Amino acid sequence: MNIPKNIWFNPTLAARRKAGTLTLEDCVLIAAASAIAGLFPASRVDVGNRKSGVHPPELAVNLYGQTNRQLLADTNQYRFSVEITYIPADSTDRAEINHALFQLLQLDRLDSDAGLFRLRDKASDVTDGLGHVTGTVTVAEQSVPTDEDGPVIHEADEIIQKAETEVVS
């Protein structure tokens, strides 16, 4: 995946990206940041919290919540709550803030190396001169059996073969 030049990574996420150890949550953040960077090519998009050096107009994308629901023994459903913050050039210019929020509410498809994510259940508000959009991304992740899982698979194969033999006989 090509990362737009106007994305700035938090040091911890940058290190995981460089090491090739991105998690599913990292992929959601990067996909959201990439989509936002496409909407606002002249603005910096920060991924993860930064403590200083903000240059308005600027955007930030973070997760404010995560849940995990086990569906089957090998399937987890994650729900990531995404927050996008718009830092306007002029915090009193409601027209600028509302226009940015309207554009951000149009986000839907978030492409990533891990697949396509969809940003759903979006809402916006303005607090202290900053625009905020929240939304959720729901992802199902299925575990792939490993060699350590082998005995379970072999037992299942034996049960299936026995059942097939009994049906044929």
XYZ file of C-alpha atoms in Angstrom:
169
model
C 0.000 0.000 0.000
C 1.320 3.436 -0.911
C 1.292 5.738 2.086
C 0.503 9.372 1.204
C 3.310 11.836 1.940
C 1.125 13.985 4.197
C 0.763 11.275 6.884
C 2.843 11.608 10.044
C 3.205 8.538 12.277
C 3.478 8.360 16.035
C 6.981 6.940 16.870
C 5.638 3.650 18.283
C 3.511 2.953 15.211
C 6.356 4.036 12.915
C 8.639 1.488 14.605
C 6.101 -1.348 14.166
C 5.619 -0.328 10.537
C 9.384 -0.349 9.914
C 9.751 -3.743 11.651
C 6.862 -5.224 9.641
C 4.909 -6.099 12.802
C 1.715 -4.142 12.211
C -1.380 -5.387 14.007
C -4.964 -5.349 12.792
C -5.633 -2.149 14.747
C -2.579 -0.530 13.119
C -3.937 -1.442 9.688
C -7.286 0.190 10.536
C -5.544 3.404 11.652
C -3.295 3.537 8.588
C -6.220 2.837 6.244
C -8.257 5.634 7.854
C -5.303 8.026 7.708
C -4.708 7.214 4.035
C -8.344 7.902 3.148
C -8.262 11.171 5.106
C -4.980 12.195 3.470
C -6.647 11.715 0.089
C -9.496 14.041 1.086
C -7.134 16.680 2.497
C -3.921 16.449 0.425
C -2.645 19.861 1.559
C -3.028 19.061 5.289
C -0.944 16.930 7.610
C -2.665 13.803 8.951
C -1.292 12.531 12.255
C -1.683 8.888 13.235
C -1.477 8.433 16.981
C -1.115 11.157 19.573
C 1.418 13.918 19.207
C 2.321 16.280 22.000
C 3.457 19.302 20.003
C 4.154 20.698 16.571
C 0.600 21.058 15.262
C 0.323 23.069 12.024
C -3.360 23.890 11.291
C -5.272 22.996 9.300
C -4.360 19.502 10.412
C -6.126 16.220 11.092
C -5.504 13.430 13.559
C -6.810 9.869 13.610
C -6.866 7.676 16.720
C -8.733 4.785 18.253
C -10.763 5.576 21.350
C -12.164 2.087 21.887
C -11.759 -1.551 20.901
C -13.871 -4.617 21.598
C -13.362 -8.283 20.809
C -16.120 -10.853 20.514
C -15.220 -14.524 20.085
C -17.595 -15.995 17.491
C -16.130 -19.464 17.002
C -13.047 -21.184 18.346
C -10.989 -19.726 15.504
C -12.899 -16.499 14.741
C -12.767 -13.157 16.537
C -14.836 -10.109 15.709
C -13.128 -6.822 16.530
C -14.886 -3.479 16.658
C -12.617 -0.446 16.452
C -13.980 2.972 17.429
C -12.200 5.577 15.313
C -11.920 9.278 16.140
C -10.883 11.840 13.552
C -10.071 15.341 14.779
C -9.979 18.346 12.471
C -7.828 21.224 13.722
C -8.875 24.273 11.682
C -6.696 27.192 10.657
C -9.197 29.435 12.478
C -10.996 27.821 15.418
C -13.807 30.393 15.187
C -14.527 29.673 11.503
C -17.515 27.325 11.781
C -17.910 27.225 7.987
C -14.396 25.749 7.630
C -14.983 23.231 10.424
C -18.438 22.167 9.214
C -17.212 21.734 5.637
C -14.366 19.501 6.843
C -16.777 17.472 8.991
C -19.143 17.019 6.059
C -16.278 15.695 3.916
C -15.129 13.345 6.684
C -18.647 11.982 7.159
C -18.490 10.797 3.536
C -15.640 8.385 4.341
C -16.693 4.787 3.785
C -14.107 2.542 2.123
C -10.775 2.242 3.905
C -8.291 0.285 1.797
C -5.342 -1.421 3.478
C -2.832 -4.201 2.991
C -4.998 -6.307 5.328
C -8.073 -5.829 3.130
C -10.979 -3.443 2.720
C -12.503 -1.909 5.850
C -15.776 0.028 6.028
C -16.239 3.016 8.338
C -19.800 2.887 9.704
C -22.028 4.600 12.283
C -20.411 8.012 11.803
C -21.267 11.096 13.841
C -19.706 14.526 14.256
C -19.507 17.393 16.719
C -17.578 20.593 17.347
C -15.940 21.031 20.737
C -13.639 23.886 21.756
C -13.131 24.949 18.150
C -12.120 21.466 16.949
C -14.157 19.233 14.657
C -14.595 15.584 15.613
C -15.922 12.640 13.618
C -16.352 9.227 15.171
C -17.159 5.956 13.482
C -16.693 2.225 13.818
C -14.902 -0.431 11.826
C -15.898 -4.052 12.431
C -13.484 -6.775 11.335
C -13.664 -10.557 11.630
C -10.339 -12.336 11.989
C -9.992 -16.070 11.550
C -7.033 -17.989 12.944
C -5.205 -20.287 10.586
C -4.326 -23.683 12.118
C -0.630 -24.191 12.795
C 1.487 -27.313 13.236
C 0.829 -27.074 16.968
C -2.884 -27.494 16.161
C -2.055 -30.691 14.253
C -3.383 -33.227 16.794
C -6.837 -31.631 16.700
C -6.885 -31.741 12.909
C -5.647 -35.337 12.829
C -8.305 -36.390 15.335
C -10.980 -34.714 13.230
C -9.668 -36.426 10.086
C -9.804 -39.821 11.831
C -13.391 -39.202 12.977
C -14.433 -38.181 9.461
C -12.732 -41.223 7.908
C -14.384 -43.529 10.428
C -17.806 -41.996 9.719
C -17.259 -42.330 5.969
C -16.258 -45.973 6.397
C -19.365 -46.731 8.466
C -21.627 -45.051 5.904
C -20.036 -46.938 3.001
C -20.205 -50.348 4.781
